[in-house]
Structure formats: C-alpha cells, structure tokens
Coordinates of C-alpha atoms in Angstrom, one line a residue:
X21 CA 137.9 82.5 57.7
X22 CA 136.8 78.9 57.2
X23 CA 133.3 78.3 55.8
X24 CA 132.0 74.7 56.2
X25 CA 128.9 73.1 55.0
X26 CA 127.5 73.2 58.6
X27 CA 128.1 76.9 59.0
X28 CA 126.6 77.7 55.6
X29 CA 123.6 75.6 56.4
X30 CA 123.2 77.2 59.8
X31 CA 123.3 80.7 58.3
X32 CA 120.9 79.8 55.6
X33 CA 118.4 78.3 58.0
X34 CA 118.7 81.4 60.2
X35 CA 118.1 83.7 57.3
X36 CA 115.2 81.6 56.0
X37 CA 113.6 81.7 59.5
X38 CA 114.0 85.5 59.6
X39 CA 112.2 85.7 56.2
X40 CA 109.4 83.5 57.6
X41 CA 109.1 85.7 60.7
X42 CA 108.9 88.8 58.6
X43 CA 106.2 87.3 56.4
X44 CA 104.3 86.2 59.5
X45 CA 104.5 89.7 61.0
X46 CA 103.2 91.3 57.8
X47 CA 100.5 88.8 57.4
X48 CA 99.4 89.4 61.0
X49 CA 99.3 93.1 60.4
X50 CA 97.1 92.6 57.4
X51 CA 94.8 90.2 59.3
X52 CA 94.3 92.5 62.3
X53 CA 94.5 95.8 60.4
X54 CA 97.0 97.1 63.1
X55 CA 100.6 97.9 62.7
X56 CA 101.4 97.2 66.4
X57 CA 99.9 94.0 67.7
X58 CA 102.2 93.5 70.8
X59 CA 104.4 95.8 72.8
X60 CA 107.6 94.2 71.4
X61 CA 106.6 95.3 67.8
X62 CA 107.3 99.0 68.7
X63 CA 107.4 99.8 72.5
X64 CA 107.3 103.6 72.1
X65 CA 104.3 103.5 69.7
X66 CA 102.6 100.8 71.7
X67 CA 102.6 102.9 74.9
X68 CA 101.3 105.9 72.9
X69 CA 98.5 103.7 71.4
X70 CA 97.5 102.4 74.9
X71 CA 97.4 105.9 76.3
X72 CA 95.1 107.0 73.4
X73 CA 92.8 104.0 73.9
X74 CA 92.5 104.8 77.6
X75 CA 91.8 108.4 76.9
X76 CA 89.1 107.5 74.4
X77 CA 87.5 105.1 76.8
X78 CA 87.4 107.7 79.6
X79 CA 85.9 110.3 77.3
X80 CA 83.3 107.8 76.0
X81 CA 82.4 107.1 79.7
X82 CA 81.9 110.8 80.2
X83 CA 79.6 110.9 77.2
X84 CA 77.6 108.0 78.7
X85 CA 77.3 110.0 81.9
X86 CA 76.1 113.0 80.0
X87 CA 73.5 110.9 78.2
X88 CA 72.2 109.6 81.5
X89 CA 72.2 113.0 83.1
X90 CA 70.5 114.7 80.2
X91 CA 67.9 111.9 80.0
X92 CA 67.2 112.4 83.7
X93 CA 66.9 116.2 83.3
X94 CA 64.7 115.9 80.2
X95 CA 62.3 113.6 82.1
X96 CA 62.4 116.1 85.0
X97 CA 61.6 118.9 82.7
X98 CA 58.6 117.0 81.4
X99 CA 57.4 116.4 84.9
X100 CA 57.7 120.1 85.8
X101 CA 55.6 120.9 82.8
X102 CA 52.9 118.6 84.1
X103 CA 53.4 120.2 87.5
X104 CA 52.8 123.6 86.1
X105 CA 49.7 122.4 84.1
X106 CA 48.2 121.0 87.4
X107 CA 48.8 124.3 89.2
X108 CA 47.1 126.2 86.3
X109 CA 44.1 123.9 86.6
X110 CA 43.9 124.6 90.3
X111 CA 44.0 128.3 89.7
X112 CA 41.2 128.0 87.1
X113 CA 39.1 126.2 89.7
X114 CA 39.8 129.0 92.2
X115 CA 38.6 131.6 89.7
X116 CA 35.4 129.6 89.3
X117 CA 34.9 129.5 93.0
X118 CA 35.4 133.3 93.1
X119 CA 32.3 134.3 91.3
X120 CA 30.2 133.3 94.3
X121 CA 27.3 131.7 92.3
X122 CA 28.1 128.1 92.9
X123 CA 25.9 126.0 95.2
X124 CA 27.3 123.7 97.9
X125 CA 26.9 120.7 95.6
X126 CA 28.8 122.5 92.8
X127 CA 31.5 123.5 95.3
X128 CA 31.8 119.8 96.4
X129 CA 32.4 118.9 92.7
X130 CA 35.0 121.6 92.4
X131 CA 36.6 120.4 95.7
X132 CA 36.8 116.9 94.3
X133 CA 38.4 118.2 91.1
X134 CA 40.9 120.3 93.1
X135 CA 41.7 117.3 95.3
X136 CA 42.6 115.3 92.2
X137 CA 44.8 118.0 91.0
X138 CA 46.6 118.2 94.3
X139 CA 47.2 114.4 94.1
X140 CA 48.5 115.0 90.6
X141 CA 51.1 117.4 92.0
X142 CA 52.2 114.7 94.4
X143 CA 52.3 112.0 91.7
X144 CA 54.3 114.2 89.4
X145 CA 57.0 114.6 92.1
X146 CA 57.0 110.8 92.6
X147 CA 58.0 110.3 89.0
X148 CA 60.6 107.6 88.4
X149 CA 63.4 107.4 85.8
X150 CA 65.0 103.9 85.3
X151 CA 63.2 102.7 88.5
X152 CA 64.6 105.6 90.6
X153 CA 62.6 108.4 92.2
X154 CA 63.9 111.6 90.6
X155 CA 62.8 114.2 93.2
X156 CA 64.0 112.4 96.3
X157 CA 67.5 114.0 96.4
X158 CA 70.0 111.3 96.9
X159 CA 67.3 108.9 98.3
X160 CA 66.1 107.5 95.0
X161 CA 64.6 104.3 96.4
X162 CA 61.5 105.9 98.1
X163 CA 58.8 108.3 96.9
X164 CA 59.6 111.8 98.1
X165 CA 55.9 112.8 98.5
X166 CA 53.2 111.1 100.6
X167 CA 49.7 111.8 99.5
X168 CA 47.4 112.0 102.6
X169 CA 43.6 111.7 102.3
X170 CA 41.6 112.1 105.5
X171 CA 38.7 109.6 105.6
X172 CA 36.5 111.8 107.7
X173 CA 36.7 115.1 105.9
X174 CA 38.2 114.0 102.5
X175 CA 40.8 116.8 102.9
X176 CA 43.8 116.0 100.7
X177 CA 47.3 117.1 101.8
X178 CA 50.9 116.4 100.7
X179 CA 53.7 115.4 103.0
X180 CA 57.4 115.4 102.3
X181 CA 58.9 112.0 103.0
X182 CA 61.2 112.5 106.0
X183 CA 63.8 110.2 104.3
X184 CA 64.0 112.3 101.2
X185 CA 66.5 115.2 101.1
X186 CA 67.6 118.1 98.9
X187 CA 71.1 116.8 98.2
X188 CA 72.4 116.9 94.7
X189 CA 73.1 114.0 92.4
X190 CA 76.4 114.6 90.5
X191 CA 77.8 113.2 87.3
X192 CA 81.3 113.6 85.9
X193 CA 80.9 114.9 82.4
X194 CA 84.5 115.8 81.6
X195 CA 88.0 115.7 83.1
X196 CA 87.6 117.8 86.3
X197 CA 84.0 118.8 85.5
X198 CA 80.8 117.5 87.1
X199 CA 77.2 118.7 87.1
X200 CA 74.2 118.5 89.4
X201 CA 71.5 116.9 87.4
X202 CA 68.6 116.5 89.8
X203 CA 65.9 118.7 91.4
X204 CA 64.4 117.6 94.7
X205 CA 60.8 117.9 95.9
X206 CA 62.1 119.8 98.9
X207 CA 63.5 122.5 96.6
X208 CA 60.1 122.9 94.8
X209 CA 58.0 122.5 97.9
X210 CA 59.6 124.8 100.4
X211 CA 57.7 125.0 103.7
X212 CA 55.8 128.1 102.5
X213 CA 54.8 126.5 99.2
X214 CA 53.8 123.2 100.7
X215 CA 51.7 125.0 103.3
X216 CA 50.0 126.8 100.5
X217 CA 49.0 123.6 98.7
X218 CA 47.9 122.0 101.9
X219 CA 45.6 124.9 102.7
X220 CA 43.6 124.6 99.5
X221 CA 41.6 121.5 100.2
X222 CA 40.9 122.4 103.8
X223 CA 39.8 125.9 102.8
X224 CA 37.4 124.5 100.1
X225 CA 36.0 122.1 102.8
X226 CA 35.5 125.1 105.1
X227 CA 33.6 127.0 102.4
X228 CA 31.2 124.1 102.1
X229 CA 30.8 123.0 105.7
X230 CA 31.6 126.2 107.6
X231 CA 34.1 124.2 109.7
X232 CA 37.8 124.4 109.1
X233 CA 40.4 121.8 110.0
X234 CA 44.0 122.8 110.8
X235 CA 46.8 121.3 108.8
X236 CA 50.1 120.7 110.7
X237 CA 53.5 121.4 109.2
X238 CA 53.9 117.7 108.4
X239 CA 50.8 117.6 106.3
X240 CA 48.6 115.8 108.8
X241 CA 45.4 117.2 110.4
X242 CA 45.1 118.2 114.0
X243 CA 43.2 115.7 116.0
X244 CA 41.2 115.8 119.2
X245 CA 42.0 113.5 122.2
X246 CA 39.5 110.9 120.9
X247 CA 41.2 110.8 117.5
X248 CA 38.6 112.7 115.6
X249 CA 39.7 115.7 113.4
X250 CA 39.7 119.0 115.2
X251 CA 37.4 121.5 113.6
X252 CA 36.8 125.2 114.1
X253 CA 33.7 127.2 113.0
X254 CA 34.5 129.8 110.3
X255 CA 32.8 132.3 108.1
X256 CA 32.2 130.8 104.6
X257 CA 32.5 134.1 102.9
X258 CA 35.8 134.9 104.5
X259 CA 37.1 131.5 103.5
X260 CA 36.1 132.2 99.9
X261 CA 38.0 135.6 100.1
X262 CA 41.0 133.9 101.6
X263 CA 41.1 131.3 98.8
X264 CA 40.8 133.9 96.0
X265 CA 43.2 136.4 97.4
X266 CA 45.9 135.2 99.8
X267 CA 46.0 131.5 98.7
X268 CA 45.7 132.3 95.0
X269 CA 48.6 134.8 95.3
X270 CA 50.7 132.1 97.0
X271 CA 49.9 129.6 94.3
X272 CA 51.1 132.1 91.7
X273 CA 54.3 132.4 93.6
X274 CA 54.7 128.6 93.7
X275 CA 54.1 128.5 89.9
X276 CA 56.8 131.2 89.3
X277 CA 59.1 129.3 91.7
X278 CA 58.6 126.0 89.8
X279 CA 59.2 127.8 86.5
X280 CA 62.5 129.3 87.9
X281 CA 63.7 125.9 89.0
X282 CA 62.7 124.5 85.5
X283 CA 64.7 127.3 83.8
X284 CA 67.8 126.6 86.0
X285 CA 67.5 122.9 85.1
X286 CA 67.3 123.8 81.4
X287 CA 70.6 125.8 81.7
X288 CA 72.3 122.8 83.3
X289 CA 71.0 120.5 80.5
X290 CA 72.3 122.9 77.9
X291 CA 75.7 123.0 79.5
X292 CA 75.8 119.2 79.5
X293 CA 74.9 119.1 75.8
X294 CA 77.7 121.5 74.9
X295 CA 80.2 119.5 76.9
X296 CA 79.0 116.3 75.1
X297 CA 79.7 118.0 71.8
X298 CA 83.2 118.9 72.9
X299 CA 83.7 115.3 74.1
X300 CA 82.5 113.9 70.8
X301 CA 84.9 116.2 68.9
X302 CA 87.8 115.1 71.2
X303 CA 86.9 111.4 70.6
X304 CA 87.0 112.0 66.8
X305 CA 90.3 113.8 67.0
X306 CA 91.9 111.1 69.2
X307 CA 90.6 108.3 66.9
X308 CA 92.2 110.2 64.0
X309 CA 95.6 110.3 65.8
X310 CA 95.2 106.6 66.8
X311 CA 94.4 105.7 63.2
X312 CA 97.7 107.3 62.0
X313 CA 99.7 105.4 64.7
X314 CA 97.9 102.0 64.4
X315 CA 96.0 101.4 61.2
X316 CA 97.6 99.5 58.4
X317 CA 97.8 100.8 54.8
X318 CA 96.6 97.6 53.2
X319 CA 98.0 98.4 49.7
X320 CA 101.5 99.1 51.0
X321 CA 101.4 96.1 53.3
X322 CA 100.2 93.8 50.6
X323 CA 103.0 94.9 48.3
X324 CA 105.5 94.4 51.2
X325 CA 104.1 90.9 51.8
X326 CA 104.5 89.9 48.1
X327 CA 108.1 91.2 48.3
X328 CA 108.8 89.1 51.4
X329 CA 107.3 86.1 49.7
X330 CA 109.6 86.6 46.6
X331 CA 112.6 86.9 49.0
X332 CA 111.6 83.8 50.8
X333 CA 111.1 81.8 47.6
X334 CA 114.4 82.9 46.3
X335 CA 116.2 81.9 49.5
X336 CA 114.6 78.5 49.3
X337 CA 115.8 78.1 45.7
X338 CA 119.3 79.2 46.6
X339 CA 119.4 77.0 49.6
X340 CA 118.4 74.0 47.5
X341 CA 121.5 74.5 45.4
X342 CA 123.9 75.3 48.2
X343 CA 122.9 72.4 50.5
X344 CA 123.1 69.6 48.0
X345 CA 126.1 67.5 49.3
X346 CA 125.3 64.5 51.4
X347 CA 127.4 61.8 53.1
X348 CA 127.0 59.8 49.9
X349 CA 128.8 62.5 48.0
X350 CA 131.8 62.2 50.2
X351 CA 131.8 58.3 49.9
X352 CA 132.3 58.4 46.2

C-alpha cells in the first residue's frame, strides 16, 4: 500500500477534525448540562427523554387543573358557610317574632333585618371566582340569582336566573379521571327551598299589615289588572304561627340540605387533593428518571474534556512533525 504525503495529510486532518468534534460535543454537554442535545446524539435515548418530558408536562397540567378546581371549591365552601350563617340569623329573627310581644314597629324592624338577610342569601350565590359566577352551572357569565324588591310592599324575593343551569363544570385531574367541581344555585335552591325563602318576607309583611301577597313560582308577586300587587286579608296570629312552625321547619330543612351539599363538595375537594399528591409524586419520580437519562456528571465530563484536549494537542504536535516537507524541500 502506497502512502503519500497527500494521503497522510488527509488522514491527519480528518483525525484532527474528529478530535475537535469530540471536544465540541463534550463542551456543549458541559454548557447545557445535558447528555443528549439533539436526536442524532442518541436517537433511542432522545425519544425516551422527549416522552418523559411530555408526560411531565401533561401531569403538571393536571396539577394546575387541580389547583384551579380546589381553589374554586374552597371559595364555594366559604360562600356556603356565609349562606348557613345568614340562614341561622333568619331563624333567630323568627324565634324573636314567636314570642308575640313585639309591636308592629318592632316587627317592621325585624322584617327589614330579615329582608337584608334574604338579600345576603342571594348575594352569596352570586359570588364570583376569577370573574366567573360560581353557582350558575355552566353559565358563568351571568349572576344565577336575581334579587327582587317590590316597591309597593317592600317584600323581598329571590329568583333563579332562567339562563343559569345545574350542569356540572368538569376538570381533568389525572389520566382518565375528571371531577365535578361546582355547585349550582339550582341544586341549593330547589323549588321547595326557594318557595320557603320567598314566603318569609311576604309572611312577615302579612303579620304587620294583615294583608298577604302571593309569590309566584318565578319569585314575582301576583298583580291585579291595573298593575298593583294583589293582596288578600289574613289573620295576623295565624301568619305568626305559620312563620314559626311550617316555615321555620322548612328553613331548617334548607339549612340541612345546604350542609349536605357542602359536605359533598368537601369530599370532592379531598379527592382532588389526594390525586394532586399522587401527581406530584409521579412528577418527582419521572424527573428522577429523566435526570438519569439526561443530566451530565460534570466531574466525569470535565475529565473527559481534558483528555480530549490532550489528545488534540498531541495530534497537532505530531502533525507538525509529519507535514513538514514543502515544494522547496523537493527543489533542493
């Protein structure tokens, strides 16, 4: 086999370029902290790393969904606590009315207080989270409760917004697992419960005036042909008894119903929290595996870089001795 200066130079340049390429690769790994920086470095490991990164991103997205859902449910829980407090205040006012010693003026003051508590019930169910109405079902852009105050009688009633619904808001919290994280006004105020609340103010008004107005199923008052509120003469004593027996019992049922809904919501929030813990654990495990596949051992790589530099320097020195002849050497 014939070896010429040209072939020797060509081989030397190729080997030197390979040494430079190896040094550059090691240097890049040290700079980025990653063993694989492009698919061509290690196709099999690169695909494994990409799959792990995708899985981590998906799981982190699930954790974000859980944070949003739990935040929503915690705010809902706080609102239900206020709802229960308002109901308790209404029941206390009913007990005050029941002793029968209050004058009409004192009853008017109690009616005004009860009216404000009824408004509080409506305002609680119109609570927003991040600019969205929480109790409107899937309609989060409009308040689910309309608070109606009759100018003539000052009777306060609540009305479910016809555009609200009882549909569930769902969030994906893990692969193949989703959770309902909302509670609608319609689920709290069933027709029976809403009728109960709407009968309080009209009954109090009847106890004071001796005239009772009829509240329709939509929360509005029945009107005469001339547009005035339709009134019926009633016995004040019987209205007091109605308030402190039948209506108070129904308010107790509403309070228990709201508590049951709050308990159910708490169970869902608990489930979401446990799934988040599992997701966080999975993320840590996947990041550990990813680190084994991708992260650089800086000490080993630094030693490898220094070895490559020594090899490169040696090749340069050898090349300087081998590629010495020039055309002038042949002209002598």
